[in-house]
XYZ file of N, CA, C and O in Angstrom:
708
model
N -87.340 -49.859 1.258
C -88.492 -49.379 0.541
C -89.194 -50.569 -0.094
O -88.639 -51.571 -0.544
N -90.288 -50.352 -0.069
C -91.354 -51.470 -0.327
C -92.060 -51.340 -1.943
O -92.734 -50.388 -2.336
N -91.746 -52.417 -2.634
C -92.711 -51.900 -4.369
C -93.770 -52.887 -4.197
O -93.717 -54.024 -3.727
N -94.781 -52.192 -4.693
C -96.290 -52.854 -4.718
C -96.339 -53.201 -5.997
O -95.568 -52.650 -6.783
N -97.087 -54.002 -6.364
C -97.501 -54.664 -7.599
C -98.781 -53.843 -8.131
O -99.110 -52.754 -7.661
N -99.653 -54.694 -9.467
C -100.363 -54.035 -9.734
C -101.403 -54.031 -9.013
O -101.811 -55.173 -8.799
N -102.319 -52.803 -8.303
C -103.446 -52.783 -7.774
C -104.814 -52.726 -8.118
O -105.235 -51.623 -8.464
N -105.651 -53.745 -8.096
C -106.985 -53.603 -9.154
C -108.153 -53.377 -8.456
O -108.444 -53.845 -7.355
N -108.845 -52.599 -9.183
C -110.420 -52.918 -8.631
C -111.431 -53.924 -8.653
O -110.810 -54.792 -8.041
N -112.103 -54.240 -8.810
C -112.941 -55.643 -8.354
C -114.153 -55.992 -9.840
O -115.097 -56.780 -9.787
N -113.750 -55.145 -11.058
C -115.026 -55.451 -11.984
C -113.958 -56.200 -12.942
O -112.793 -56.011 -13.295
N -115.468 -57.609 -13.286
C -114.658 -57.976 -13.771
C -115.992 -58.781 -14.746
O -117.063 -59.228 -14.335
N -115.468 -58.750 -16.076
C -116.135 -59.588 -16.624
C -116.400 -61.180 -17.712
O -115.904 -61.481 -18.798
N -117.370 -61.904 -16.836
C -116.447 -63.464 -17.879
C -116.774 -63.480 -19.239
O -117.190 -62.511 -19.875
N -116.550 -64.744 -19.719
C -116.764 -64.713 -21.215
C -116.175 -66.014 -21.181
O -115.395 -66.499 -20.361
N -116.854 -66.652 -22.558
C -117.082 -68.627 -22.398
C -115.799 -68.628 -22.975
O -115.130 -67.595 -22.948
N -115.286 -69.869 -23.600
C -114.667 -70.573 -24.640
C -115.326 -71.560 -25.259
O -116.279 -72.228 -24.857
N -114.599 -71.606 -26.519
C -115.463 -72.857 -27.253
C -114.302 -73.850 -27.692
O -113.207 -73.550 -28.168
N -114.794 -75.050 -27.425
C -113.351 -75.830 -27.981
C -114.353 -77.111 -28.935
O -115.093 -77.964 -28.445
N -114.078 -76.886 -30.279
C -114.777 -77.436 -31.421
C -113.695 -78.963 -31.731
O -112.592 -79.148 -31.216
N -114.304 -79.764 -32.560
C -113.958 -81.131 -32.704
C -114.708 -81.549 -34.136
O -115.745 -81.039 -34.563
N -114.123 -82.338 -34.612
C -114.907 -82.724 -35.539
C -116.417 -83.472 -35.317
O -117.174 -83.874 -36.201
N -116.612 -83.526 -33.789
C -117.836 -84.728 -33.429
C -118.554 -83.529 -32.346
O -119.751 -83.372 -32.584
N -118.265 -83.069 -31.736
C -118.552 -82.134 -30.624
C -118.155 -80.747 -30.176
O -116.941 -80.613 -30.325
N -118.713 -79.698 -29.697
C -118.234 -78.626 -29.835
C -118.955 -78.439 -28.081
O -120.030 -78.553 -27.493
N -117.550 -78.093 -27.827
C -117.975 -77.706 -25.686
C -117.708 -76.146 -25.352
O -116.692 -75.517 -25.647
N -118.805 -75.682 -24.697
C -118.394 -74.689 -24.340
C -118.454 -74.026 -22.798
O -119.517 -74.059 -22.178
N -117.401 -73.498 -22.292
C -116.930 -73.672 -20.600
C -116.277 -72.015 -20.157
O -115.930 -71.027 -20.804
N -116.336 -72.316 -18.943
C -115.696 -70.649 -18.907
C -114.505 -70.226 -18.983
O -113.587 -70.747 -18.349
N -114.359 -69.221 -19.771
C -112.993 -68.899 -20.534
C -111.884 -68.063 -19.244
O -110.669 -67.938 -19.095
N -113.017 -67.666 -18.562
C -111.836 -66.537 -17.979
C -112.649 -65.201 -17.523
O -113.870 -65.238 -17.367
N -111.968 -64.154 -17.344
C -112.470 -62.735 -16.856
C -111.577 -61.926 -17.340
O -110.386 -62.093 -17.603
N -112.322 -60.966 -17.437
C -111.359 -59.708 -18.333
C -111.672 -58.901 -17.232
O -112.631 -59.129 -16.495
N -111.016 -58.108 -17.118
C -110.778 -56.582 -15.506
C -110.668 -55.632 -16.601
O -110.284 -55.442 -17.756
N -111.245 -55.131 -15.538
C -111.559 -53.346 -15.837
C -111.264 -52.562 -14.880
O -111.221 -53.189 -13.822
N -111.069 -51.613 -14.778
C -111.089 -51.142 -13.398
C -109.726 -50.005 -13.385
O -109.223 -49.391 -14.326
N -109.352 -50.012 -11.818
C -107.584 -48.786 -11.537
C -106.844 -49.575 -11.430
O -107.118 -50.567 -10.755
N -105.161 -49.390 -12.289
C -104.485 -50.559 -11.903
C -103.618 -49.240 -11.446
O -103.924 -48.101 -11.798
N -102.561 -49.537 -10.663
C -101.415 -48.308 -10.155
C -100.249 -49.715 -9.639
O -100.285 -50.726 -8.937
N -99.239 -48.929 -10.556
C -98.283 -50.421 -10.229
C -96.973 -49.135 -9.681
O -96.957 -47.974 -10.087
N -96.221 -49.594 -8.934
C -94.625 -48.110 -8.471
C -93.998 -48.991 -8.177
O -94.383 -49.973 -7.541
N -92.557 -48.707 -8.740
C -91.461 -49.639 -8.397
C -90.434 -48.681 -7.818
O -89.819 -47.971 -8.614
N -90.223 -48.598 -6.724
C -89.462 -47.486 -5.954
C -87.799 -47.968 -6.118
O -87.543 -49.121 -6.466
N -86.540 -46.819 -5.789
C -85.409 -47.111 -6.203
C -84.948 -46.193 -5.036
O -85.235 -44.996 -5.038
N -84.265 -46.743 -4.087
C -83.741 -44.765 -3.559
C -81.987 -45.152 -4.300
O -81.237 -46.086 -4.584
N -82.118 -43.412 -4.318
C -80.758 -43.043 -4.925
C -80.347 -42.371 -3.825
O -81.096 -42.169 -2.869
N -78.505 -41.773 -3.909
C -78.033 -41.292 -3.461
C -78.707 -39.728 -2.548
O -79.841 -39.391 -2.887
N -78.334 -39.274 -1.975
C -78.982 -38.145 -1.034
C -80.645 -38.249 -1.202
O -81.438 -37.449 -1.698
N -80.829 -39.435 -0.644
C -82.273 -39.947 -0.220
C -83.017 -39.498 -1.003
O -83.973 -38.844 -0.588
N -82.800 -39.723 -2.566
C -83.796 -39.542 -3.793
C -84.220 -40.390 -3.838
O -83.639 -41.321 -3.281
N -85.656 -40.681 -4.599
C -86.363 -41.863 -4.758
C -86.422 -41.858 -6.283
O -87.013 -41.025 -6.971
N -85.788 -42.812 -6.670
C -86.433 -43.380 -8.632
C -87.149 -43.747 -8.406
O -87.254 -44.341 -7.333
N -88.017 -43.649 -9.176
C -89.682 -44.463 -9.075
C -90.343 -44.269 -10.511
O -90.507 -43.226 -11.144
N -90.664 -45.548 -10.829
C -91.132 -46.008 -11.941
C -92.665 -46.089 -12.048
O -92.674 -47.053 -11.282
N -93.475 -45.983 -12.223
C -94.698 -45.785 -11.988
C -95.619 -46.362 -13.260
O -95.297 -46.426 -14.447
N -96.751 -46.722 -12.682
C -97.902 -46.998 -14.088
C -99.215 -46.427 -13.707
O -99.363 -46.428 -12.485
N -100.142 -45.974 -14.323
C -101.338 -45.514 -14.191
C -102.717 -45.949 -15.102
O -102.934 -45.072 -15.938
N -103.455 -46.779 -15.151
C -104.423 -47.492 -16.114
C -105.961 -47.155 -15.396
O -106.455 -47.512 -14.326
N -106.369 -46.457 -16.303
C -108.016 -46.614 -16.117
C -109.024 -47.291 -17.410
O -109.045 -46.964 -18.596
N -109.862 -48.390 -16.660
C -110.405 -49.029 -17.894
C -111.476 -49.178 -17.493
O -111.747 -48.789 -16.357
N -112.372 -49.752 -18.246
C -113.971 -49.400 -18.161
C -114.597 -50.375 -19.393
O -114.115 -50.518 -20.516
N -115.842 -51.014 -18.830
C -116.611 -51.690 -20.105
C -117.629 -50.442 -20.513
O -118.132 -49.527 -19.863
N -117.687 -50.847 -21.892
C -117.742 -49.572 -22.652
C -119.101 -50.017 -23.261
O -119.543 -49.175 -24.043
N -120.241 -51.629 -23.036
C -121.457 -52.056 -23.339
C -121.227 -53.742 -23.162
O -120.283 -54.105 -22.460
N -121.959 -54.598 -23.701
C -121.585 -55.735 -24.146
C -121.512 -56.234 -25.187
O -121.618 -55.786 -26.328
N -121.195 -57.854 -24.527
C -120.236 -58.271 -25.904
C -121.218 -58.370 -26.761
O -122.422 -58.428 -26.512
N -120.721 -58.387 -27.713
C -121.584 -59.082 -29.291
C -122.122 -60.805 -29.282
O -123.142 -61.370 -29.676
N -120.758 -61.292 -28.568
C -120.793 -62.860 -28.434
C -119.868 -63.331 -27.236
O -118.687 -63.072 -27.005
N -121.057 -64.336 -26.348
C -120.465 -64.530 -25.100
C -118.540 -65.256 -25.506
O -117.582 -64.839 -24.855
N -118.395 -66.176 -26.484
C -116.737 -66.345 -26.124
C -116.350 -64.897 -26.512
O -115.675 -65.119 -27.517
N -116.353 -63.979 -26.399
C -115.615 -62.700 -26.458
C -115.605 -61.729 -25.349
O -116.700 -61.730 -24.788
N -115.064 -61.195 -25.014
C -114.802 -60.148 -23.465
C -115.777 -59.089 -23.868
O -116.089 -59.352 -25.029
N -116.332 -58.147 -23.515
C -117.097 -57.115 -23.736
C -116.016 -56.175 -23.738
O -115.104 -56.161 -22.911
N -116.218 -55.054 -25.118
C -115.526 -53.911 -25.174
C -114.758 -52.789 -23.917
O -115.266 -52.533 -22.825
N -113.793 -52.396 -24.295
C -113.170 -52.108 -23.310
C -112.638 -50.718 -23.287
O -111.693 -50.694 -24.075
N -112.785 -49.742 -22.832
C -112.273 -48.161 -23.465
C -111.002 -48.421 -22.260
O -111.393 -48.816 -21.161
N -109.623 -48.221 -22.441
C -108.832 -48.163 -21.416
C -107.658 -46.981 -21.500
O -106.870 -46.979 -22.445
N -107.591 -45.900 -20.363
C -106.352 -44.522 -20.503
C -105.141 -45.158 -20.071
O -105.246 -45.860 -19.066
N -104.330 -45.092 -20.461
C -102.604 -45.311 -19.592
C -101.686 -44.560 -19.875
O -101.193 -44.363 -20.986
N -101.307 -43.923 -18.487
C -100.116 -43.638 -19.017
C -98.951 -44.037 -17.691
O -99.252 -44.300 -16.527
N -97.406 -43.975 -18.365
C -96.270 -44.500 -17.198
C -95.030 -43.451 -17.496
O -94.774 -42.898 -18.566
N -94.452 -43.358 -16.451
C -93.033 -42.746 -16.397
C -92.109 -43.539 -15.100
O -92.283 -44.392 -14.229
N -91.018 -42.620 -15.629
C -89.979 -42.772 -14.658
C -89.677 -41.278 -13.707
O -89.715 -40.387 -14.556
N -89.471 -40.801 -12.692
C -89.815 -39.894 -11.967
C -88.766 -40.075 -10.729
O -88.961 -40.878 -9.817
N -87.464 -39.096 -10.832
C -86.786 -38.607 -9.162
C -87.250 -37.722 -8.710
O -87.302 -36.641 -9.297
N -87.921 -38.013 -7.039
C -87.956 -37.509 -6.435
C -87.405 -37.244 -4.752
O -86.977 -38.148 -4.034
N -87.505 -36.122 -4.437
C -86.556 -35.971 -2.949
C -87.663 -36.531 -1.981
O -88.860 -36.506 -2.266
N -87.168 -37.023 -0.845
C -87.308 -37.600 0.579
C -88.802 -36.616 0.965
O -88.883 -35.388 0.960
N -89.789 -37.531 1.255
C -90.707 -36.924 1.857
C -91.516 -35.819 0.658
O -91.997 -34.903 1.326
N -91.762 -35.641 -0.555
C -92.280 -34.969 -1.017
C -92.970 -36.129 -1.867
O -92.802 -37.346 -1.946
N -94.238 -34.752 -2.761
C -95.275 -36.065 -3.174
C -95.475 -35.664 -4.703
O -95.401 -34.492 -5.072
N -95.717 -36.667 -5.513
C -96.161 -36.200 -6.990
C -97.536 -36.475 -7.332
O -98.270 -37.321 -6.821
N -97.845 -35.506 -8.430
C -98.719 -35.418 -8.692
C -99.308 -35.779 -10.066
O -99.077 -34.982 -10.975
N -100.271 -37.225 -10.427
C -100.077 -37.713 -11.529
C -101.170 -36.965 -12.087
O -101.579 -36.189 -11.222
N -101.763 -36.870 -13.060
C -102.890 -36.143 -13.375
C -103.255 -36.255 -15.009
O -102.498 -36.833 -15.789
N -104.187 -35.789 -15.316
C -104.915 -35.448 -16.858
C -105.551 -36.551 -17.413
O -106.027 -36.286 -18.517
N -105.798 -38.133 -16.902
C -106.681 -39.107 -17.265
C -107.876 -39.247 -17.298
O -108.432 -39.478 -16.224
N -108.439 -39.186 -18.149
C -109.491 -38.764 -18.622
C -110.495 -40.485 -18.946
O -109.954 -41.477 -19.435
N -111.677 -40.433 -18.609
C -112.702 -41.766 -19.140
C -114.116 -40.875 -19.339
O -114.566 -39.995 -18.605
N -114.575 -41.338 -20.406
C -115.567 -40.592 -21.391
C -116.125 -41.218 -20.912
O -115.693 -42.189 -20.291
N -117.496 -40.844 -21.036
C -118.880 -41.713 -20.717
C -120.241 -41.576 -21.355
O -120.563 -40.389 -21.410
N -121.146 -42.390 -21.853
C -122.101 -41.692 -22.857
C -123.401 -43.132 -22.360
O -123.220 -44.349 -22.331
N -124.283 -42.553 -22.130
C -124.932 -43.485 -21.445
C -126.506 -42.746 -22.279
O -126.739 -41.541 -22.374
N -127.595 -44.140 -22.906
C -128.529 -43.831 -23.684
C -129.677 -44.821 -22.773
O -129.679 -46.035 -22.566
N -130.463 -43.923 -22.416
C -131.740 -44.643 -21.703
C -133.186 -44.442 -22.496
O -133.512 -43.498 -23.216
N -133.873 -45.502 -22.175
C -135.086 -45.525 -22.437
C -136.122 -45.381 -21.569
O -136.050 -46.205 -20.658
N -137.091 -44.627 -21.497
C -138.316 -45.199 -20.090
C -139.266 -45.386 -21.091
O -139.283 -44.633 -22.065
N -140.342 -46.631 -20.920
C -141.471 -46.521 -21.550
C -142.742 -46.811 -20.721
O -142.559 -47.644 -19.833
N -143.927 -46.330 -20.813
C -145.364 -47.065 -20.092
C -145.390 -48.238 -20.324
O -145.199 -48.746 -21.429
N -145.684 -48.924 -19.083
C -145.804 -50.562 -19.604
C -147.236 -50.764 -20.416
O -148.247 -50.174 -20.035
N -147.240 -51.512 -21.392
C -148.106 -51.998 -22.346
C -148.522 -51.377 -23.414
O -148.998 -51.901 -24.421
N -148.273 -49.765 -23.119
C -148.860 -48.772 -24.055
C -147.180 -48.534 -24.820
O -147.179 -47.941 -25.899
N -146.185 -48.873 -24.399
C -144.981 -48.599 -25.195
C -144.423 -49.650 -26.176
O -143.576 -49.498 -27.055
N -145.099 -50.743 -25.813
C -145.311 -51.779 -27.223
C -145.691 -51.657 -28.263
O -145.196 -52.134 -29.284
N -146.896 -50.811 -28.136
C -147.938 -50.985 -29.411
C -146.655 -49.937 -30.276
O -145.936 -48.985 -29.971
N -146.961 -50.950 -31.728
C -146.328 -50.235 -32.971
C -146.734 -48.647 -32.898
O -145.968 -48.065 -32.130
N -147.621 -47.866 -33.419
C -147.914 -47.121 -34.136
C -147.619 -45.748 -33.500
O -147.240 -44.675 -33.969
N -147.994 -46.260 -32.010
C -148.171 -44.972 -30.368
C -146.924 -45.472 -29.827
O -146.675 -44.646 -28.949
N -146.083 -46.242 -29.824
C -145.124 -46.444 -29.020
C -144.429 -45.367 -28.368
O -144.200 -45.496 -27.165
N -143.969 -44.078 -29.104
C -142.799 -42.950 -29.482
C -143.653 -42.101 -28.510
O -143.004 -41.354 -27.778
N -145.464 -42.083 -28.334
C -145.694 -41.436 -27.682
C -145.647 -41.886 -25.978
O -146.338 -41.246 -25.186
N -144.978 -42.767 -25.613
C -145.225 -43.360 -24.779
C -143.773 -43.753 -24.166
O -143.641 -44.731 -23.429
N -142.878 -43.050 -24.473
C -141.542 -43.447 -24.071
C -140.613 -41.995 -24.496
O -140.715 -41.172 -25.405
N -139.697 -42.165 -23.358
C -139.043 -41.069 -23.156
C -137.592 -41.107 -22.892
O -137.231 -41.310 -21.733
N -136.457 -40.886 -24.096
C -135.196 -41.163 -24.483
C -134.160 -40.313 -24.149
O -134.271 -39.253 -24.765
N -133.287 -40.347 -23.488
C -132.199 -39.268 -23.278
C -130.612 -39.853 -23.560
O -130.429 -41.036 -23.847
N -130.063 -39.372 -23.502
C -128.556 -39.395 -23.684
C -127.328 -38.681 -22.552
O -127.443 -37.624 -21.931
N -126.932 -39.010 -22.548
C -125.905 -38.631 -21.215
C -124.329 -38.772 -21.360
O -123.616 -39.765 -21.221
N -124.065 -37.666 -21.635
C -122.441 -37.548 -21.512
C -121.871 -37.319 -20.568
O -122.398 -36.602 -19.717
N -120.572 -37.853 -20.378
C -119.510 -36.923 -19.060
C -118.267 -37.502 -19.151
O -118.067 -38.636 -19.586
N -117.489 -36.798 -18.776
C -115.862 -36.530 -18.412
C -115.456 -36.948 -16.889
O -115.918 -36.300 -15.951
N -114.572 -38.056 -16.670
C -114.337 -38.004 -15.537
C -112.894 -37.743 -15.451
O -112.065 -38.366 -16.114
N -112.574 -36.676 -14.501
C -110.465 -37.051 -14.792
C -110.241 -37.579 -13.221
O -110.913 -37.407 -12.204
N -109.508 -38.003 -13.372
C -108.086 -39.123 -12.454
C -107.277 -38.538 -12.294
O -106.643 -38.166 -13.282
N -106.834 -38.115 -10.899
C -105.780 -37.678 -10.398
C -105.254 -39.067 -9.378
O -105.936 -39.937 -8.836
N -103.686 -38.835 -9.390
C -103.133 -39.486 -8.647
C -102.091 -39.415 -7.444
O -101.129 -40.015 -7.923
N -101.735 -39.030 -6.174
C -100.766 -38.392 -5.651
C -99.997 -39.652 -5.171
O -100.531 -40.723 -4.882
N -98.861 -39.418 -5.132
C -97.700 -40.626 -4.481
C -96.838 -39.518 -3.844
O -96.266 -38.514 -4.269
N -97.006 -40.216 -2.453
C -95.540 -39.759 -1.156
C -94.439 -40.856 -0.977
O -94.378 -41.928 -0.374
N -93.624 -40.148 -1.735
C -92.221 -40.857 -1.489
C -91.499 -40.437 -0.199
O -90.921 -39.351 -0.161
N -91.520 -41.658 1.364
C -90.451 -41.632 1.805
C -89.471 -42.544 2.158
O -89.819 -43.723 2.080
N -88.345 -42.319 2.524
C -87.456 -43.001 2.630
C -87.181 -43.588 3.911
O -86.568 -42.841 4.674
N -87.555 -45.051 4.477
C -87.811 -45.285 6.023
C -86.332 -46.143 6.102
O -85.964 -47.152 5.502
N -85.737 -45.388 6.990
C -83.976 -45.741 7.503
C -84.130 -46.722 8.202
O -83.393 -47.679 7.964
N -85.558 -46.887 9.773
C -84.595 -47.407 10.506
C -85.129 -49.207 10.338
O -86.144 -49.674 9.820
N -84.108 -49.796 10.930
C -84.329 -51.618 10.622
C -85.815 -51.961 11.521
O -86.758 -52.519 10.961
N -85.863 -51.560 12.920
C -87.003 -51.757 13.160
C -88.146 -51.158 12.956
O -88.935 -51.006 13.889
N -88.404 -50.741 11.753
C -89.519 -49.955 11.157
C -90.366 -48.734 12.152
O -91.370 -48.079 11.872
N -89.752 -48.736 13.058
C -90.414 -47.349 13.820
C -90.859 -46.204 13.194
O -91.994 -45.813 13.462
N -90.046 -45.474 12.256
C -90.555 -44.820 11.598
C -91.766 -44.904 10.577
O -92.402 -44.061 9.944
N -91.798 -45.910 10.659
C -92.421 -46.462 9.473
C -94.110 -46.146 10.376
O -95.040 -45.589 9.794
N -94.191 -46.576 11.671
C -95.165 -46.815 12.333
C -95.643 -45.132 12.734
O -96.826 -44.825 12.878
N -94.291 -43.962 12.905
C -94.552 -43.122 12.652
C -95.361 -42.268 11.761
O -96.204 -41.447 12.121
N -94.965 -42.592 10.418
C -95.345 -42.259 9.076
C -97.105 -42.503 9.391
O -97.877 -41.546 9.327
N -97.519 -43.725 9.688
C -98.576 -44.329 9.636
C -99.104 -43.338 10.505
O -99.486 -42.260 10.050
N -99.157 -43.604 11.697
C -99.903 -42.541 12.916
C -100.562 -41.252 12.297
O -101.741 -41.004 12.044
N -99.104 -40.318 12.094
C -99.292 -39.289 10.991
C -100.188 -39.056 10.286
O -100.922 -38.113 10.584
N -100.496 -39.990 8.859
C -101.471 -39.998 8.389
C -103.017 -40.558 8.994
O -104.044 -40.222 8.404
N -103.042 -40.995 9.602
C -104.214 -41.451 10.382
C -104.582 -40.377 10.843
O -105.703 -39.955 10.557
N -103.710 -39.651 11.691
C -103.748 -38.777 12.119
C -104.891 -37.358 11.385
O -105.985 -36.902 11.717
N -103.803 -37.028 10.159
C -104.383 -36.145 8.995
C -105.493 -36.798 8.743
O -106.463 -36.081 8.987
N -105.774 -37.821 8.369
C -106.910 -38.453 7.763
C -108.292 -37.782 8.439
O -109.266 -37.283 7.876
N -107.984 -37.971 9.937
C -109.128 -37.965 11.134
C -109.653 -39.192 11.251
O -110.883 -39.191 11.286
N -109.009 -40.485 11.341
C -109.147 -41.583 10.955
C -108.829 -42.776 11.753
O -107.747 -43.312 11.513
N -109.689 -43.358 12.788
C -109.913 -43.972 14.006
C -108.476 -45.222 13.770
O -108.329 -45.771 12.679
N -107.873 -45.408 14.533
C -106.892 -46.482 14.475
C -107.399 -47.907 14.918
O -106.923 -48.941 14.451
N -108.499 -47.872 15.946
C -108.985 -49.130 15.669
C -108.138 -49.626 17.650
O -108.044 -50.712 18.224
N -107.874 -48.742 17.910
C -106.942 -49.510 19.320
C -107.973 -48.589 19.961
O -108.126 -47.460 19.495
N -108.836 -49.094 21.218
C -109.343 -48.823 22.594
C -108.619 -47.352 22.950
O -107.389 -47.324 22.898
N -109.542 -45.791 23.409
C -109.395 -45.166 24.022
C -109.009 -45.217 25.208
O -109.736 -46.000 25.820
N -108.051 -44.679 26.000
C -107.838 -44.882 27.597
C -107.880 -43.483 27.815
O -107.498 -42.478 27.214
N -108.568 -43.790 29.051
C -108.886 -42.625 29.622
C -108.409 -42.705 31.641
O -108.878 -43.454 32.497
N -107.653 -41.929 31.738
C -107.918 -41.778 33.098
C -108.781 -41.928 34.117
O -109.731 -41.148 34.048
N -108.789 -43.138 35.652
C -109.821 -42.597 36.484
C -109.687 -42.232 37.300
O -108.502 -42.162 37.624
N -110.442 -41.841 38.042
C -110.399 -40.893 39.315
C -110.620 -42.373 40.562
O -111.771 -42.642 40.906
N -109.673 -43.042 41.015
C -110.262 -44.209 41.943
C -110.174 -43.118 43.727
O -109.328 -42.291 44.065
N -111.378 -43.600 44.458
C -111.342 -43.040 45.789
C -111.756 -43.902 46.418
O -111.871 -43.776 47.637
């Protein structure tokens, strides 16, 4: 059985450093802060082809920006982890993660939404809430044989279910005369 590490999504955001001196003060890039799905499983099989499995679940999200570039921009982040036996070939079901969302827009006429006095008549403000939940499913199985055949099985399978092109050349029969 195979354990994957943590898996991330691709947002990511930088933020400087400052390194001060009594004569000079430099400032360079600090780094990146991630946001994003992390899903980390550390699989165990037990006796009569149970699987221990340790699991993590993280959803995170920038939540606006920063105040000040050496600082990461705010971060709203859900987690939760367990430990979890399960039997050969069955699947769990992680669920109830929740990321809020509240999003405030402006539209205004160009030139006429400047002026002080008329501005308010000339621009149009909304607000936007929502709920997103996160579900997660994991199939635990247990692949016996040394030359992974099954394993290639398993795969097919789901490709299969998927409806999901494998990527190898159709053959088709011909008729030679």
């Amino acid at each position: 059985m195979r354990s994957r590490g943590p898996r991330r999504s691709p947002w990511r955001a930088p933020y400087a450093s400052t390194n001060a001196s009594t004569t000079v003060a430099t400032t360079s890039f600090g780094g990146t802060f991630d946001a994003g799905t992390s899903i980390s499983v550390k699989p165990q099989i037990a006796d009569g082809d149970l699987i221990v499995m340790e699991y993590s679940v993280s959803l995170s999200r920038f939540t606006g920006e920063s105040a000040d570039p050496t600082l990461p921009p705010p971060r709203q982040e859900t987690k939760l982890q367990s430990t979890v036996t399960v039997p050969d070939g069955h699947t769990i079901v992680v669920g109830g993660l929740e990321i809020d969302t509240e999003t405030d827009t402006v539209s205004e006429v160009p030139i006429l939404g400047k002026i002080p006095v008329i501005e308010n008549l000339f621009e149009d403000q909304s607000k936007t809430k929502g709920k997103n939940r996160f579900y997660v499913f994991i199939r635990c199985t247990v692949m016996k044989s040394g030359s992974f055949e099954d394993l290639k099985y398993t795969s097919d399978e789901i490709l299969e279910l998927a409806d999901v092109d494998d990527g190898w050349p159709k053959l088709e029969p011909r008729l030679i005369r």
